Amino acid sequence: MPNIVALHELTTEQKQKIRDIAPDYDLIAGKYKELPSGTVAQADIVLGWTSSATEEALSDHSRIRWIQVWSAGVDRMPLKELEQKNILLTNASGVHAIPITEQIFAMLLAYTRNLHHAVRQQSQSKWDKSGTFRELSGKTAVIVGVGQIGSTTAKVAKAFGMRTVGVRRSGKPDPNVDVMYTVDQLDQALAEGDFIINILPLTDETKGLYDAGRFEAMKDDAFFVNMGRGPSVDTEALIEALKSGHLAGAGLDVFEQEPLPSEHPLWGMDNVIITPHTAGDTVHYTERVLDIFLENLKAYRQGEALPRNVIDYEKAY
């Protein structure tokens, strides 16, 4: 009997939804370390992923044909090996549009209204009205990596009265973006932004993309937000841009090294807002991933191409 192995906790109702679509598949659910040895290798479909399963999943006796990962990013997956074994790989792209957009604007509003300073002062019972209070209205948001998250971010930015500039590989227009550039025109786009928002995945092309030259291309007093991947940013170059005053501040959810070491200088910078890689977290996460998986599972059972989120191994996303 073919089987599906889920490496995340599922409710009884969620398990039943899977069984309703694939009644002839055995469903096994549990954390990887709690499953009997060899369970993943004997799966036809794996829902979820852990690096601990890599050796077993890639073994000669593995029969895995499809892996649905729980995240949007697949940069930590053994992509070359999975491609060689002709394993379909799908991600959770689309799950994050609402929470990450809201996190982005939490950063922007905290910065413009000095909420990050107010929170620090509150912890000291300190009444301090000093500081510069800015507005989003009339400012330009440059969104680098316009996919589902970027388009949603642009839509919300327009509601705040902002001008929106986008950057995407194809340069294809988006109804929520006033001006769209290609990646080759990145420096031109950066020069227009009061707020630079990075949502790019990590690939060979995006690693170290934001170096000293890129920060120099940004406006004086720009605010930089990174919701993509930490290694896309040269951290030392970012710190230098912040220290010099060229950048007014930064909102960071991802870092080159995670967890961010306690002695790291970013922690002590008043113009930096830090969250611990939680931008995509939401109480609705599992149900949204499952919606993607169930739609793909219907197609898979019927021998059709998977309609959602199939990873292009050549592009790595």
CSV table of C-alpha atoms in Angstrom, one decimal:
chain,number,residue,atom,x,y,z
A,1,MET,CA,0.0,0.0,0.0
A,2,PRO,CA,1.5,3.4,-0.9
A,3,ASN,CA,1.8,5.9,1.9
A,4,ILE,CA,2.1,9.5,2.8
A,5,VAL,CA,4.4,10.4,5.7
A,6,ALA,CA,3.6,13.8,7.4
A,7,LEU,CA,6.5,15.1,9.5
A,8,HIS,CA,4.3,17.8,11.2
A,9,GLU,CA,1.5,17.4,13.7
A,10,LEU,CA,-2.0,17.3,12.1
A,11,THR,CA,-5.4,17.4,13.6
A,12,THR,CA,-7.9,14.6,13.1
A,13,GLU,CA,-9.8,16.8,10.7
A,14,GLN,CA,-6.7,17.6,8.7
A,15,LYS,CA,-5.7,13.9,8.5
A,16,GLN,CA,-9.3,13.1,7.3
A,17,LYS,CA,-9.0,15.7,4.5
A,18,ILE,CA,-5.9,13.9,3.2
A,19,ARG,CA,-7.6,10.4,3.5
A,20,ASP,CA,-10.7,11.7,1.6
A,21,ILE,CA,-8.5,12.6,-1.4
A,22,ALA,CA,-6.2,9.6,-1.2
A,23,PRO,CA,-8.2,6.7,0.5
A,24,ASP,CA,-5.9,4.1,-1.0
A,25,TYR,CA,-2.8,5.7,0.7
A,26,ASP,CA,-1.7,4.9,4.2
A,27,LEU,CA,-1.2,8.1,6.2
A,28,ILE,CA,1.6,8.1,8.8
A,29,ALA,CA,2.1,11.3,10.9
A,30,GLY,CA,4.7,12.1,13.5
A,31,LYS,CA,8.0,13.8,14.2
A,32,TYR,CA,10.9,12.3,12.3
A,33,LYS,CA,12.8,11.2,15.4
A,34,GLU,CA,9.7,9.5,16.8
A,35,LEU,CA,9.0,7.4,13.7
A,36,PRO,CA,10.5,3.9,13.2
A,37,SER,CA,13.7,3.8,11.2
A,38,GLY,CA,13.1,3.7,7.5
A,39,THR,CA,9.6,5.2,7.6
A,40,VAL,CA,10.6,8.2,5.4
A,41,ALA,CA,12.5,6.1,2.9
A,42,GLN,CA,9.4,3.9,2.4
A,43,ALA,CA,7.1,7.0,1.8
A,44,ASP,CA,5.8,7.8,-1.7
A,45,ILE,CA,4.9,11.3,-0.6
A,46,VAL,CA,6.5,13.3,2.3
A,47,LEU,CA,4.6,16.2,3.8
A,48,GLY,CA,7.1,18.4,5.7
A,49,TRP,CA,10.8,18.2,5.9
A,50,THR,CA,13.7,18.0,8.4
A,51,SER,CA,17.4,17.9,7.6
A,52,SER,CA,17.6,14.8,9.8
A,53,ALA,CA,15.7,12.9,7.1
A,54,THR,CA,18.2,13.8,4.3
A,55,GLU,CA,20.3,10.6,4.3
A,56,GLU,CA,17.3,8.3,4.5
A,57,ALA,CA,15.4,10.2,1.8
A,58,LEU,CA,18.3,10.1,-0.6
A,59,SER,CA,19.3,6.5,0.1
A,60,ASP,CA,19.3,3.9,-2.7
A,61,HIS,CA,16.2,2.2,-1.3
A,62,SER,CA,14.2,5.4,-0.9
A,63,ARG,CA,11.0,5.3,-3.0
A,64,ILE,CA,10.0,9.0,-2.4
A,65,ARG,CA,8.4,10.6,-5.5
A,66,TRP,CA,7.2,13.9,-4.1
A,67,ILE,CA,8.1,16.2,-1.1
A,68,GLN,CA,5.9,19.1,0.0
A,69,VAL,CA,8.0,21.3,2.3
A,70,TRP,CA,6.6,23.5,5.0
A,71,SER,CA,8.5,26.6,4.1
A,72,ALA,CA,8.7,28.9,1.0
A,73,GLY,CA,12.5,28.8,0.9
A,74,VAL,CA,14.2,25.7,-0.2
A,75,ASP,CA,17.8,26.9,-0.1
A,76,ARG,CA,18.6,24.5,2.7
A,77,MET,CA,17.3,21.5,0.8
A,78,PRO,CA,19.7,19.1,-1.1
A,79,LEU,CA,18.4,20.3,-4.4
A,80,LYS,CA,20.9,18.7,-6.7
A,81,GLU,CA,20.4,15.3,-5.2
A,82,LEU,CA,16.7,15.6,-5.2
A,83,GLU,CA,16.8,16.6,-8.9
A,84,GLN,CA,19.0,13.6,-9.7
A,85,LYS,CA,16.5,11.3,-8.1
A,86,ASN,CA,13.6,12.9,-10.1
A,87,ILE,CA,11.8,13.8,-6.9
A,88,LEU,CA,9.1,16.5,-7.2
A,89,LEU,CA,9.5,19.3,-4.8
A,90,THR,CA,6.8,21.8,-3.8
A,91,ASN,CA,7.0,24.6,-1.3
A,92,ALA,CA,4.7,26.7,0.8
A,93,SER,CA,4.9,29.9,-1.4
A,94,GLY,CA,1.7,31.9,-0.9
A,95,VAL,CA,1.2,31.0,2.7
A,96,HIS,CA,3.3,34.0,3.9
A,97,ALA,CA,1.7,36.9,1.9
A,98,ILE,CA,-0.5,38.1,4.8
A,99,PRO,CA,1.8,37.6,7.8
A,100,ILE,CA,5.0,38.9,6.1
A,101,THR,CA,3.2,41.9,4.7
A,102,GLU,CA,1.8,42.8,8.1
A,103,GLN,CA,5.3,42.3,9.6
A,104,ILE,CA,6.8,44.6,7.0
A,105,PHE,CA,4.3,47.3,8.0
A,106,ALA,CA,4.9,46.7,11.6
A,107,MET,CA,8.5,47.5,11.0
A,108,LEU,CA,7.7,50.6,8.9
A,109,LEU,CA,5.2,52.0,11.3
A,110,ALA,CA,7.4,51.3,14.3
A,111,TYR,CA,10.2,53.2,12.6
A,112,THR,CA,8.2,56.1,11.3
A,113,ARG,CA,6.3,56.6,14.6
A,114,ASN,CA,9.3,55.9,16.8
A,115,LEU,CA,7.5,53.0,18.5
A,116,HIS,CA,10.8,51.0,18.8
A,117,HIS,CA,12.2,53.8,21.0
A,118,ALA,CA,8.9,54.1,23.0
A,119,VAL,CA,9.0,50.4,23.8
A,120,ARG,CA,12.6,50.7,25.1
A,121,GLN,CA,11.7,53.8,27.1
A,122,GLN,CA,8.6,52.1,28.6
A,123,SER,CA,10.8,49.3,30.0
A,124,GLN,CA,12.6,52.0,31.9
A,125,SER,CA,9.5,54.0,32.9
A,126,LYS,CA,10.9,56.9,30.9
A,127,TRP,CA,8.8,59.7,29.4
A,128,ASP,CA,10.7,61.0,26.4
A,129,LYS,CA,9.0,62.8,23.5
A,130,SER,CA,12.2,63.5,21.6
A,131,GLY,CA,12.9,62.1,18.1
A,132,THR,CA,11.8,62.6,14.5
A,133,PHE,CA,8.3,61.4,13.7
A,134,ARG,CA,7.9,60.6,10.0
A,135,GLU,CA,5.0,59.5,7.8
A,136,LEU,CA,4.5,56.8,5.1
A,137,SER,CA,2.2,58.8,3.0
A,138,GLY,CA,3.9,60.3,-0.1
A,139,LYS,CA,7.0,58.1,0.3
A,140,THR,CA,8.4,55.6,-2.1
A,141,ALA,CA,8.6,51.9,-1.2
A,142,VAL,CA,10.9,49.8,-3.4
A,143,ILE,CA,9.9,46.1,-3.2
A,144,VAL,CA,12.7,43.8,-4.4
A,145,GLY,CA,11.2,40.4,-5.3
A,146,VAL,CA,7.6,41.0,-6.4
A,147,GLY,CA,5.8,37.7,-6.1
A,148,GLN,CA,2.7,37.1,-4.0
A,149,ILE,CA,4.2,38.7,-0.9
A,150,GLY,CA,5.6,41.7,-2.9
A,151,SER,CA,2.3,42.3,-4.6
A,152,THR,CA,0.4,42.2,-1.3
A,153,THR,CA,2.9,44.5,0.2
A,154,ALA,CA,2.5,46.9,-2.7
A,155,LYS,CA,-1.3,46.8,-2.3
A,156,VAL,CA,-1.0,47.8,1.4
A,157,ALA,CA,1.6,50.5,0.6
A,158,LYS,CA,-0.8,52.1,-1.9
A,159,ALA,CA,-3.5,52.2,0.9
A,160,PHE,CA,-1.0,54.2,2.9
A,161,GLY,CA,-0.6,56.7,0.1
A,162,MET,CA,2.8,55.4,-0.9
A,163,ARG,CA,4.3,55.3,-4.4
A,164,THR,CA,5.4,51.7,-5.2
A,165,VAL,CA,8.4,50.6,-7.2
A,166,GLY,CA,9.0,46.9,-7.9
A,167,VAL,CA,11.9,44.7,-8.9
A,168,ARG,CA,11.4,41.2,-10.4
A,169,ARG,CA,13.4,39.0,-12.8
A,170,SER,CA,10.8,39.1,-15.6
A,171,GLY,CA,10.0,42.8,-15.2
A,172,LYS,CA,6.3,41.8,-15.7
A,173,PRO,CA,4.0,44.6,-14.5
A,174,ASP,CA,1.9,44.2,-11.4
A,175,PRO,CA,-1.4,46.1,-10.8
A,176,ASN,CA,-0.2,47.3,-7.4
A,177,VAL,CA,3.2,48.5,-8.6
A,178,ASP,CA,3.6,51.9,-10.1
A,179,VAL,CA,6.9,51.2,-11.8
A,180,MET,CA,8.5,47.8,-12.4
A,181,TYR,CA,12.2,47.2,-13.0
A,182,THR,CA,14.2,44.1,-13.8
A,183,VAL,CA,17.0,42.8,-11.6
A,184,ASP,CA,19.5,44.3,-14.0
A,185,GLN,CA,18.1,47.7,-13.1
A,186,LEU,CA,18.3,47.1,-9.3
A,187,ASP,CA,20.5,50.1,-8.6
A,188,GLN,CA,18.2,52.4,-10.4
A,189,ALA,CA,15.3,51.2,-8.4
A,190,LEU,CA,17.2,51.4,-5.1
A,191,ALA,CA,18.0,55.1,-5.7
A,192,GLU,CA,14.3,55.9,-5.7
A,193,GLY,CA,13.3,54.3,-2.4
A,194,ASP,CA,12.6,55.9,0.9
A,195,PHE,CA,12.0,52.3,2.1
A,196,ILE,CA,13.8,49.4,0.6
A,197,ILE,CA,12.0,46.0,1.2
A,198,ASN,CA,13.9,42.8,0.3
A,199,ILE,CA,11.7,39.7,-0.2
A,200,LEU,CA,14.1,37.8,-2.5
A,201,PRO,CA,14.8,34.0,-2.0
A,202,LEU,CA,18.3,32.9,-1.6
A,203,THR,CA,20.0,31.7,-4.8
A,204,ASP,CA,23.5,31.9,-6.2
A,205,GLU,CA,22.5,35.2,-7.8
A,206,THR,CA,21.1,36.8,-4.6
A,207,LYS,CA,23.7,35.7,-2.1
A,208,GLY,CA,25.6,38.8,-1.0
A,209,LEU,CA,23.4,40.9,-3.3
A,210,TYR,CA,23.3,43.8,-0.9
A,211,ASP,CA,26.9,44.8,-0.6
A,212,ALA,CA,28.5,48.2,0.1
A,213,GLY,CA,27.8,49.3,-3.5
A,214,ARG,CA,24.1,48.5,-3.2
A,215,PHE,CA,23.8,50.4,0.1
A,216,GLU,CA,25.6,53.3,-1.5
A,217,ALA,CA,23.0,53.3,-4.3
A,218,MET,CA,20.3,53.8,-1.8
A,219,LYS,CA,19.1,57.3,-0.9
A,220,ASP,CA,20.5,59.0,2.2
A,221,ASP,CA,18.1,58.4,5.1
A,222,ALA,CA,16.5,55.3,3.5
A,223,PHE,CA,15.2,52.6,5.7
A,224,PHE,CA,16.1,49.0,4.8
A,225,VAL,CA,13.9,46.0,5.5
A,226,ASN,CA,15.0,42.4,5.0
A,227,MET,CA,12.3,39.7,5.0
A,228,GLY,CA,14.0,37.5,2.4
A,229,ARG,CA,17.1,35.6,3.4
A,230,GLY,CA,20.0,36.8,5.7
A,231,PRO,CA,22.8,35.7,3.3
A,232,SER,CA,21.5,38.1,0.6
A,233,VAL,CA,23.0,40.9,2.8
A,234,ASP,CA,26.6,41.7,3.5
A,235,THR,CA,26.1,42.3,7.2
A,236,GLU,CA,29.3,44.3,7.7
A,237,ALA,CA,28.3,46.6,4.8
A,238,LEU,CA,24.9,47.1,6.3
A,239,ILE,CA,26.4,48.0,9.7
A,240,GLU,CA,28.7,50.5,8.1
A,241,ALA,CA,25.9,52.1,6.2
A,242,LEU,CA,23.9,52.4,9.4
A,243,LYS,CA,26.8,53.7,11.5
A,244,SER,CA,27.7,56.3,8.8
A,245,GLY,CA,24.2,57.7,8.8
A,246,HIS,CA,23.7,56.9,5.1
A,247,LEU,CA,20.9,54.6,6.1
A,248,ALA,CA,18.4,55.9,8.6
A,249,GLY,CA,17.7,52.5,10.0
A,250,ALA,CA,16.8,48.8,9.3
A,251,GLY,CA,14.1,46.3,10.1
A,252,LEU,CA,15.6,42.8,10.1
A,253,ASP,CA,13.9,39.5,10.4
A,254,VAL,CA,16.6,37.3,8.9
A,255,PHE,CA,20.4,37.2,9.3
A,256,GLU,CA,23.5,35.6,7.9
A,257,GLN,CA,23.9,33.8,11.1
A,258,GLU,CA,20.9,32.5,13.0
A,259,PRO,CA,20.3,32.8,15.9
A,260,LEU,CA,22.0,36.2,15.9
A,261,PRO,CA,24.8,35.9,18.4
A,262,SER,CA,24.1,37.8,21.7
A,263,GLU,CA,27.3,39.9,21.2
A,264,HIS,CA,26.4,41.0,17.7
A,265,PRO,CA,26.6,44.8,17.2
A,266,LEU,CA,23.2,44.9,15.5
A,267,TRP,CA,21.5,44.2,18.9
A,268,GLY,CA,22.8,47.5,20.3
A,269,MET,CA,21.9,49.8,17.4
A,270,ASP,CA,19.0,52.2,18.3
A,271,ASN,CA,18.1,52.5,14.6
A,272,VAL,CA,17.6,48.8,14.1
A,273,ILE,CA,14.5,46.7,14.8
A,274,ILE,CA,15.1,43.0,15.1
A,275,THR,CA,12.7,40.0,15.1
A,276,PRO,CA,13.9,36.4,15.3
A,277,HIS,CA,12.9,35.1,11.8
A,278,THR,CA,9.2,35.1,12.8
A,279,ALA,CA,7.7,37.2,9.9
A,280,GLY,CA,6.1,34.2,8.3
A,281,ASP,CA,4.7,32.7,11.5
A,282,THR,CA,0.9,32.7,11.9
A,283,VAL,CA,-1.7,30.5,13.6
A,284,HIS,CA,-3.1,29.9,10.1
A,285,TYR,CA,0.1,28.4,8.7
A,286,THR,CA,-0.7,24.7,8.8
A,287,GLU,CA,-4.2,25.1,7.2
A,288,ARG,CA,-2.7,27.2,4.4
A,289,VAL,CA,0.1,24.7,3.7
A,290,LEU,CA,-2.4,21.9,3.7
A,291,ASP,CA,-4.6,23.7,1.2
A,292,ILE,CA,-1.6,23.8,-1.2
A,293,PHE,CA,-0.8,20.1,-0.5
A,294,LEU,CA,-4.4,18.9,-1.0
A,295,GLU,CA,-4.8,20.7,-4.3
A,296,ASN,CA,-1.6,19.2,-5.5
A,297,LEU,CA,-2.6,15.8,-4.1
A,298,LYS,CA,-5.8,15.7,-6.1
A,299,ALA,CA,-3.8,16.3,-9.3
A,300,TYR,CA,-1.1,13.8,-8.3
A,301,ARG,CA,-3.7,11.1,-7.8
A,302,GLN,CA,-5.1,11.7,-11.2
A,303,GLY,CA,-1.7,11.6,-12.9
A,304,GLU,CA,-1.8,15.3,-13.7
A,305,ALA,CA,1.0,17.9,-13.3
A,306,LEU,CA,1.0,19.5,-9.9
A,307,PRO,CA,-0.7,22.9,-10.3
A,308,ARG,CA,0.9,24.8,-7.4
A,309,ASN,CA,4.4,25.7,-6.2
A,310,VAL,CA,6.6,23.2,-8.1
A,311,ILE,CA,10.2,24.1,-7.6
A,312,ASP,CA,12.3,24.7,-10.7
A,313,TYR,CA,15.6,23.1,-9.8
A,314,GLU,CA,17.5,25.2,-12.2
A,315,LYS,CA,16.3,28.4,-10.6
A,316,ALA,CA,16.2,27.0,-7.1
A,317,TYR,CA,12.8,28.4,-6.4
